[in-house]
Coordinates of N, CA, C and O in Angstrom, one line a residue:
M1 N -20.7 -2.7 10.4 CA -20.9 -2.9 8.9 C -20.0 -4.0 8.4 O -20.2 -4.6 7.4
G2 N -18.9 -4.3 9.1 CA -18.0 -5.4 8.6 C -16.6 -5.2 8.9 O -16.2 -4.3 9.7
L3 N -15.8 -6.0 8.3 CA -14.3 -6.0 8.5 C -13.6 -6.2 7.1 O -14.0 -7.1 6.4
I4 N -12.7 -5.2 6.8 CA -12.0 -5.3 5.6 C -10.5 -5.7 5.9 O -9.9 -5.1 6.8
L5 N -10.0 -6.7 5.2 CA -8.6 -7.0 5.4 C -7.8 -6.6 4.2 O -8.1 -7.1 3.1
V6 N -6.8 -5.7 4.4 CA -6.0 -5.3 3.3 C -4.7 -6.1 3.3 O -4.0 -6.1 4.4
V7 N -4.3 -6.7 2.2 CA -3.1 -7.5 2.1 C -2.2 -6.8 1.1 O -2.5 -6.9 -0.1
E8 N -1.2 -6.1 1.6 CA -0.3 -5.3 0.7 C 1.1 -5.3 1.3 O 1.2 -4.9 2.5
D9 N 2.1 -5.6 0.6 CA 3.4 -5.6 1.1 C 4.2 -4.3 1.1 O 5.1 -4.1 1.8
D10 N 3.7 -3.3 0.3 CA 4.3 -2.0 0.3 C 3.7 -1.2 1.4 O 2.5 -0.9 1.5
T11 N 4.6 -0.8 2.4 CA 4.1 -0.1 3.6 C 3.3 1.2 3.3 O 2.2 1.4 3.8
D12 N 3.8 2.0 2.4 CA 3.1 3.3 2.1 C 1.8 3.0 1.4 O 0.8 3.7 1.8
T13 N 1.7 2.1 0.5 CA 0.5 1.8 -0.2 C -0.5 1.2 0.8 O -1.7 1.5 0.8
R14 N -0.1 0.3 1.7 CA -0.9 -0.3 2.7 C -1.5 0.7 3.6 O -2.7 0.7 3.8
K15 N -0.7 1.6 4.1 CA -1.2 2.7 5.0 C -2.2 3.6 4.3 O -3.2 4.0 4.8
A16 N -1.9 4.0 3.1 CA -2.7 4.9 2.3 C -4.1 4.2 2.0 O -5.1 4.8 2.2
L17 N -4.0 3.0 1.7 CA -5.3 2.2 1.4 C -6.1 2.1 2.7 O -7.3 2.2 2.6
G18 N -5.4 1.8 3.8 CA -6.1 1.7 5.0 C -6.8 3.0 5.4 O -8.0 3.0 5.8
E19 N -6.1 4.1 5.2 CA -6.7 5.4 5.5 C -7.9 5.7 4.6 O -9.0 6.2 5.0
L20 N -7.7 5.4 3.3 CA -8.8 5.6 2.4 C -10.0 4.8 2.7 O -11.2 5.3 2.7
L21 N -9.9 3.5 3.0 CA -11.0 2.7 3.3 C -11.7 3.1 4.7 O -12.9 3.0 4.8
T22 N -10.9 3.5 5.6 CA -11.4 4.0 6.9 C -12.3 5.2 6.7 O -13.4 5.4 7.3
G23 N -11.8 6.1 5.8 CA -12.6 7.3 5.4 C -13.9 6.9 4.6 O -15.0 7.5 4.9
L24 N -13.8 6.0 3.7 CA -15.0 5.6 2.9 C -16.0 4.8 3.7 O -17.2 5.0 3.5
F25 N -15.5 4.0 4.7 CA -16.4 3.1 5.4 C -16.1 3.3 6.9 O -15.5 2.4 7.6
P26 N -16.5 4.4 7.5 CA -16.2 4.7 8.9 C -16.7 3.7 9.9 O -16.1 3.6 11.0
S27 N -17.7 3.0 9.6 CA -18.3 2.1 10.6 C -17.7 0.7 10.4 O -18.1 -0.3 11.0
T28 N -16.7 0.6 9.5 CA -16.1 -0.7 9.2 C -14.7 -0.7 9.7 O -14.0 0.2 9.7
R29 N -14.3 -1.9 10.3 CA -13.0 -2.0 10.8 C -12.1 -2.4 9.7 O -12.4 -3.3 8.9
V30 N -10.9 -1.9 9.6 CA -9.9 -2.2 8.6 C -8.7 -2.8 9.3 O -8.1 -2.1 10.1
L31 N -8.3 -4.0 8.9 CA -7.1 -4.7 9.4 C -6.2 -4.7 8.2 O -6.6 -4.8 7.0
M32 N -4.9 -4.7 8.5 CA -3.9 -4.8 7.4 C -2.8 -5.8 7.7 O -2.5 -6.1 8.8
A33 N -2.4 -6.5 6.6 CA -1.4 -7.5 6.7 C -0.4 -7.2 5.6 O -0.7 -6.8 4.5
E34 N 0.9 -7.4 5.9 CA 2.0 -7.1 4.9 C 2.4 -8.4 4.1 O 3.2 -8.3 3.2
S35 N 1.8 -9.5 4.4 CA 2.1 -10.7 3.7 C 0.9 -11.6 3.6 O 0.0 -11.5 4.4
G36 N 0.9 -12.5 2.7 CA -0.1 -13.5 2.5 C -0.2 -14.4 3.8 O -1.2 -14.8 4.2
E37 N 1.0 -14.8 4.3 CA 1.1 -15.7 5.4 C 0.4 -15.0 6.6 O -0.4 -15.7 7.3
A38 N 0.7 -13.7 6.9 CA 0.0 -13.0 8.0 C -1.5 -12.9 7.8 O -2.3 -13.0 8.7
A39 N -1.8 -12.7 6.5 CA -3.3 -12.5 6.2 C -4.0 -13.8 6.4 O -5.2 -13.8 6.9
L40 N -3.4 -15.0 6.1 CA -4.1 -16.2 6.3 C -4.4 -16.4 7.8 O -5.5 -16.9 8.2
Q41 N -3.4 -16.1 8.7 CA -3.7 -16.2 10.1 C -4.8 -15.3 10.6 O -5.6 -15.7 11.4
L42 N -4.8 -14.0 10.0 CA -5.9 -13.1 10.4 C -7.2 -13.6 9.9 O -8.2 -13.4 10.6
I43 N -7.3 -14.2 8.8 CA -8.6 -14.7 8.2 C -9.1 -15.7 9.1 O -10.3 -15.8 9.4
R44 N -8.3 -16.6 9.6 CA -8.7 -17.7 10.5 C -9.3 -17.2 11.8 O -10.2 -17.7 12.4
R45 N -8.7 -16.1 12.3 CA -9.0 -15.5 13.6 C -10.2 -14.5 13.5 O -11.0 -14.4 14.4
T46 N -10.3 -13.7 12.4 CA -11.2 -12.6 12.4 C -12.4 -12.7 11.4 O -13.3 -12.0 11.5
R47 N -12.3 -13.6 10.5 CA -13.4 -13.8 9.5 C -13.8 -12.5 8.8 O -14.9 -12.0 9.0
P48 N -12.9 -11.8 8.0 CA -13.3 -10.6 7.4 C -14.4 -10.7 6.4 O -14.7 -11.8 5.9
S49 N -15.1 -9.6 6.2 CA -16.2 -9.5 5.2 C -15.7 -9.5 3.8 O -16.3 -10.0 2.9
V50 N -14.5 -9.0 3.6 CA -13.8 -8.9 2.3 C -12.3 -8.8 2.5 O -11.9 -8.2 3.5
V51 N -11.6 -9.3 1.5 CA -10.1 -9.1 1.5 C -9.8 -8.3 0.2 O -10.2 -8.6 -0.9
V52 N -9.0 -7.2 0.4 CA -8.4 -6.5 -0.7 C -7.0 -6.9 -0.8 O -6.2 -6.7 0.1
L53 N -6.7 -7.6 -1.9 CA -5.4 -8.3 -2.1 C -4.5 -7.8 -3.2 O -5.0 -7.8 -4.3
D54 N -3.3 -7.4 -2.8 CA -2.3 -7.1 -3.9 C -1.9 -8.5 -4.4 O -1.6 -9.5 -3.7
L55 N -1.8 -8.6 -5.7 CA -1.5 -9.9 -6.4 C 0.0 -10.2 -6.3 O 0.4 -11.4 -6.4
H56 N 0.9 -9.2 -6.3 CA 2.3 -9.4 -6.3 C 2.9 -9.2 -4.9 O 3.4 -8.1 -4.6
L57 N 2.8 -10.2 -4.1 CA 3.4 -10.1 -2.7 C 4.7 -10.8 -2.6 O 5.0 -11.7 -3.4
K58 N 5.4 -10.5 -1.6 CA 6.6 -11.3 -1.2 C 6.1 -12.6 -0.5 O 5.1 -12.5 0.2
G59 N 6.7 -13.7 -0.7 CA 6.2 -14.9 0.0 C 5.1 -15.5 -0.9 O 5.2 -15.6 -2.1
I60 N 3.9 -15.7 -0.2 CA 2.8 -16.3 -1.0 C 2.3 -15.2 -1.9 O 1.9 -14.1 -1.5
Q61 N 2.3 -15.6 -3.2 CA 1.7 -14.7 -4.2 C 0.2 -14.6 -4.2 O -0.4 -15.5 -3.6
G62 N -0.4 -13.6 -4.7 CA -1.8 -13.3 -4.6 C -2.7 -14.5 -5.1 O -3.6 -14.9 -4.5
F63 N -2.3 -15.1 -6.3 CA -3.1 -16.2 -6.8 C -3.0 -17.4 -5.9 O -4.0 -18.1 -5.7
D64 N -1.8 -17.7 -5.4 CA -1.7 -18.8 -4.4 C -2.5 -18.6 -3.2 O -3.1 -19.5 -2.6
F65 N -2.4 -17.3 -2.7 CA -3.2 -16.9 -1.5 C -4.7 -17.2 -1.8 O -5.4 -17.8 -0.9
A66 N -5.2 -16.8 -2.9 CA -6.6 -17.0 -3.2 C -7.0 -18.4 -3.3 O -8.0 -18.8 -2.8
A67 N -6.1 -19.3 -3.8 CA -6.3 -20.7 -3.8 C -6.4 -21.3 -2.4 O -7.2 -22.2 -2.1
Q68 N -5.5 -20.8 -1.5 CA -5.5 -21.3 -0.2 C -6.8 -20.9 0.5 O -7.4 -21.6 1.3
I69 N -7.3 -19.7 0.3 CA -8.6 -19.2 0.8 C -9.7 -20.1 0.3 O -10.6 -20.5 1.1
A70 N -9.7 -20.4 -1.0 CA -10.8 -21.2 -1.6 C -10.8 -22.6 -0.9 O -11.8 -23.3 -0.9
A71 N -9.6 -23.1 -0.5 CA -9.5 -24.4 0.1 C -9.8 -24.5 1.6 O -9.9 -25.6 2.1
L72 N -10.1 -23.4 2.2 CA -10.4 -23.4 3.6 C -11.7 -24.1 3.8 O -12.7 -23.9 3.1
D73 N -11.7 -25.0 4.8 CA -12.9 -25.8 5.1 C -13.6 -25.3 6.3 O -14.6 -25.9 6.7
E74 N -13.1 -24.3 7.0 CA -13.8 -23.8 8.2 C -14.5 -22.6 8.0 O -13.9 -21.5 7.8
G75 N -15.8 -22.6 7.9 CA -16.7 -21.5 7.7 C -16.7 -20.9 6.3 O -16.0 -21.3 5.4
P76 N -17.4 -19.8 6.2 CA -17.5 -19.1 4.9 C -16.2 -18.4 4.5 O -15.5 -18.0 5.3
R77 N -15.9 -18.4 3.2 CA -14.7 -17.8 2.7 C -15.0 -16.4 2.3 O -16.0 -16.1 1.6
P78 N -14.2 -15.4 2.7 CA -14.4 -14.0 2.3 C -14.2 -13.8 0.8 O -13.3 -14.4 0.2
P79 N -15.0 -12.9 0.2 CA -14.7 -12.5 -1.2 C -13.4 -11.8 -1.2 O -13.0 -11.1 -0.3
I80 N -12.7 -12.0 -2.4 CA -11.4 -11.3 -2.5 C -11.5 -10.3 -3.7 O -11.9 -10.7 -4.8
V81 N -11.0 -9.1 -3.4 CA -10.9 -8.1 -4.5 C -9.4 -7.9 -4.8 O -8.6 -7.6 -3.9
A82 N -9.0 -8.3 -6.0 CA -7.6 -8.2 -6.4 C -7.3 -6.7 -6.7 O -8.1 -6.0 -7.4
L83 N -6.2 -6.3 -6.3 CA -5.7 -4.9 -6.5 C -4.3 -5.0 -7.0 O -3.4 -5.4 -6.2
T84 N -4.0 -4.6 -8.2 CA -2.6 -4.8 -8.7 C -2.3 -3.7 -9.8 O -3.2 -3.2 -10.4
G85 N -1.0 -3.5 -9.9 CA -0.5 -2.6 -11.0 C -0.3 -3.4 -12.3 O -0.1 -2.8 -13.3
D86 N -0.4 -4.7 -12.2 CA -0.2 -5.6 -13.3 C -1.5 -5.8 -14.1 O -2.3 -6.5 -13.6
S87 N -1.6 -5.2 -15.2 CA -2.8 -5.4 -16.0 C -2.5 -6.1 -17.3 O -3.2 -5.9 -18.3
S88 N -1.5 -6.9 -17.3 CA -1.1 -7.7 -18.5 C -2.3 -8.6 -18.9 O -3.0 -9.1 -18.0
P89 N -2.4 -9.0 -20.2 CA -3.5 -9.9 -20.6 C -3.4 -11.2 -19.8 O -4.4 -11.8 -19.5
A90 N -2.2 -11.7 -19.6 CA -2.1 -13.0 -18.9 C -2.6 -12.9 -17.4 O -3.3 -13.8 -16.9
T91 N -2.3 -11.8 -16.8 CA -2.8 -11.6 -15.4 C -4.3 -11.4 -15.4 O -5.0 -12.0 -14.5
L92 N -4.8 -10.7 -16.3 CA -6.3 -10.5 -16.4 C -7.0 -11.8 -16.6 O -8.0 -12.1 -16.0
K93 N -6.5 -12.6 -17.5 CA -7.0 -13.9 -17.8 C -7.0 -14.8 -16.6 O -8.0 -15.5 -16.2
R94 N -5.8 -14.8 -15.9 CA -5.7 -15.7 -14.7 C -6.6 -15.2 -13.6 O -7.2 -16.0 -12.9
A95 N -6.8 -13.9 -13.5 CA -7.7 -13.3 -12.5 C -9.2 -13.7 -12.7 O -9.9 -14.0 -11.8
E96 N -9.6 -13.8 -14.0 CA -10.9 -14.2 -14.4 C -11.2 -15.6 -13.9 O -12.3 -15.9 -13.3
T97 N -10.2 -16.5 -14.0 CA -10.4 -17.9 -13.6 C -10.2 -18.1 -12.1 O -10.6 -19.2 -11.6
A98 N -9.6 -17.2 -11.4 CA -9.3 -17.3 -10.0 C -10.5 -17.1 -9.1 O -10.5 -17.5 -7.9
G99 N -11.6 -16.5 -9.7 CA -12.8 -16.3 -8.9 C -12.8 -15.1 -8.0 O -13.5 -15.1 -7.0
F100 N -12.1 -14.1 -8.3 CA -12.1 -12.9 -7.5 C -13.4 -12.2 -7.6 O -14.1 -12.2 -8.7
A101 N -13.8 -11.5 -6.6 CA -15.1 -10.8 -6.6 C -15.0 -9.6 -7.5 O -15.9 -9.2 -8.2
A102 N -13.7 -9.0 -7.7 CA -13.5 -7.9 -8.6 C -12.0 -7.8 -8.8 O -11.2 -8.4 -8.0
F103 N -11.6 -7.2 -9.9 CA -10.2 -7.0 -10.2 C -10.0 -5.5 -10.5 O -10.6 -4.9 -11.4
L104 N -9.2 -4.8 -9.6 CA -9.0 -3.4 -9.7 C -7.5 -3.1 -10.0 O -6.6 -3.8 -9.4
R105 N -7.3 -2.0 -10.7 CA -5.9 -1.7 -11.0 C -5.4 -0.6 -10.0 O -6.2 0.3 -9.6
K106 N -4.1 -0.7 -9.7 CA -3.5 0.4 -8.9 C -3.1 1.5 -9.8 O -2.7 1.3 -11.0
P107 N -3.1 2.7 -9.4 CA -3.6 3.1 -8.0 C -5.1 3.0 -8.0 O -5.8 3.2 -9.0
A108 N -5.7 2.7 -6.9 CA -7.1 2.4 -6.7 C -7.9 3.7 -7.0 O -7.6 4.7 -6.4
D109 N -8.9 3.6 -7.9 CA -9.8 4.6 -8.1 C -10.8 4.6 -7.0 O -11.5 3.6 -6.7
V110 N -10.9 5.7 -6.3 CA -11.8 5.8 -5.1 C -13.2 5.4 -5.4 O -13.8 4.6 -4.6
D111 N -13.8 5.9 -6.4 CA -15.2 5.6 -6.7 C -15.4 4.2 -7.1 O -16.4 3.5 -6.7
R112 N -14.5 3.6 -7.9 CA -14.6 2.2 -8.3 C -14.4 1.3 -7.0 O -15.1 0.3 -6.9
L113 N -13.5 1.6 -6.2 CA -13.2 0.9 -5.0 C -14.5 0.9 -4.1 O -14.9 -0.2 -3.6
E114 N -15.1 2.0 -3.9 CA -16.3 2.1 -3.1 C -17.4 1.3 -3.8 O -18.2 0.6 -3.1
S115 N -17.6 1.5 -5.1 CA -18.7 0.8 -5.8 C -18.6 -0.8 -5.7 O -19.5 -1.5 -5.8
V116 N -17.3 -1.2 -5.6 CA -17.1 -2.7 -5.5 C -17.3 -3.2 -4.1 O -17.9 -4.2 -3.8
L117 N -16.8 -2.4 -3.1 CA -16.8 -2.9 -1.7 C -18.1 -2.7 -1.0 O -18.5 -3.5 -0.2
R118 N -18.8 -1.6 -1.3 CA -20.0 -1.3 -0.6 C -21.1 -2.4 -0.6 O -21.6 -2.8 0.4
P119 N -21.4 -2.9 -1.8 CA -22.4 -4.0 -1.8 C -21.9 -5.3 -1.1 O -22.8 -6.0 -0.4
I120 N -20.6 -5.5 -1.1 CA -20.1 -6.7 -0.3 C -20.3 -6.5 1.2 O -20.8 -7.3 1.9
L121 N -20.0 -5.3 1.6 CA -20.1 -5.0 3.1 C -21.5 -4.9 3.5 O -21.8 -5.1 4.7
E122 N -22.4 -4.5 2.6 CA -23.8 -4.3 3.0 C -24.6 -5.6 2.9 O -25.7 -5.7 3.4
S123 N -24.0 -6.6 2.4 CA -24.8 -7.9 2.2 C -24.7 -8.7 3.4 O -23.9 -8.6 4.3

């Protein structure tokens, strides 16, 4: 069915999200990265179907990460689903212009997460 890449620097959140996604999409492989830098390397090697991205990472921040993915010239770029606890008006506005496939708030609502990811994985 595909490959989901979770980019989250908080270990507990990353593990919980990985378990949740594995349960929701048992035929989908879930990879996890704790930094934007590690995720960029994984994207080049694995070509995920979708990236679930925390916007506030150590190192490369989520918006900078998304810009680097948009600039990739090798092959198709995976859609990015932003997942963050920051729902300030400035962040929402910036997310709109960043071209994310979806913008979800933490903690992730299971039904909303599934309704966003399923069409991407099935396409």
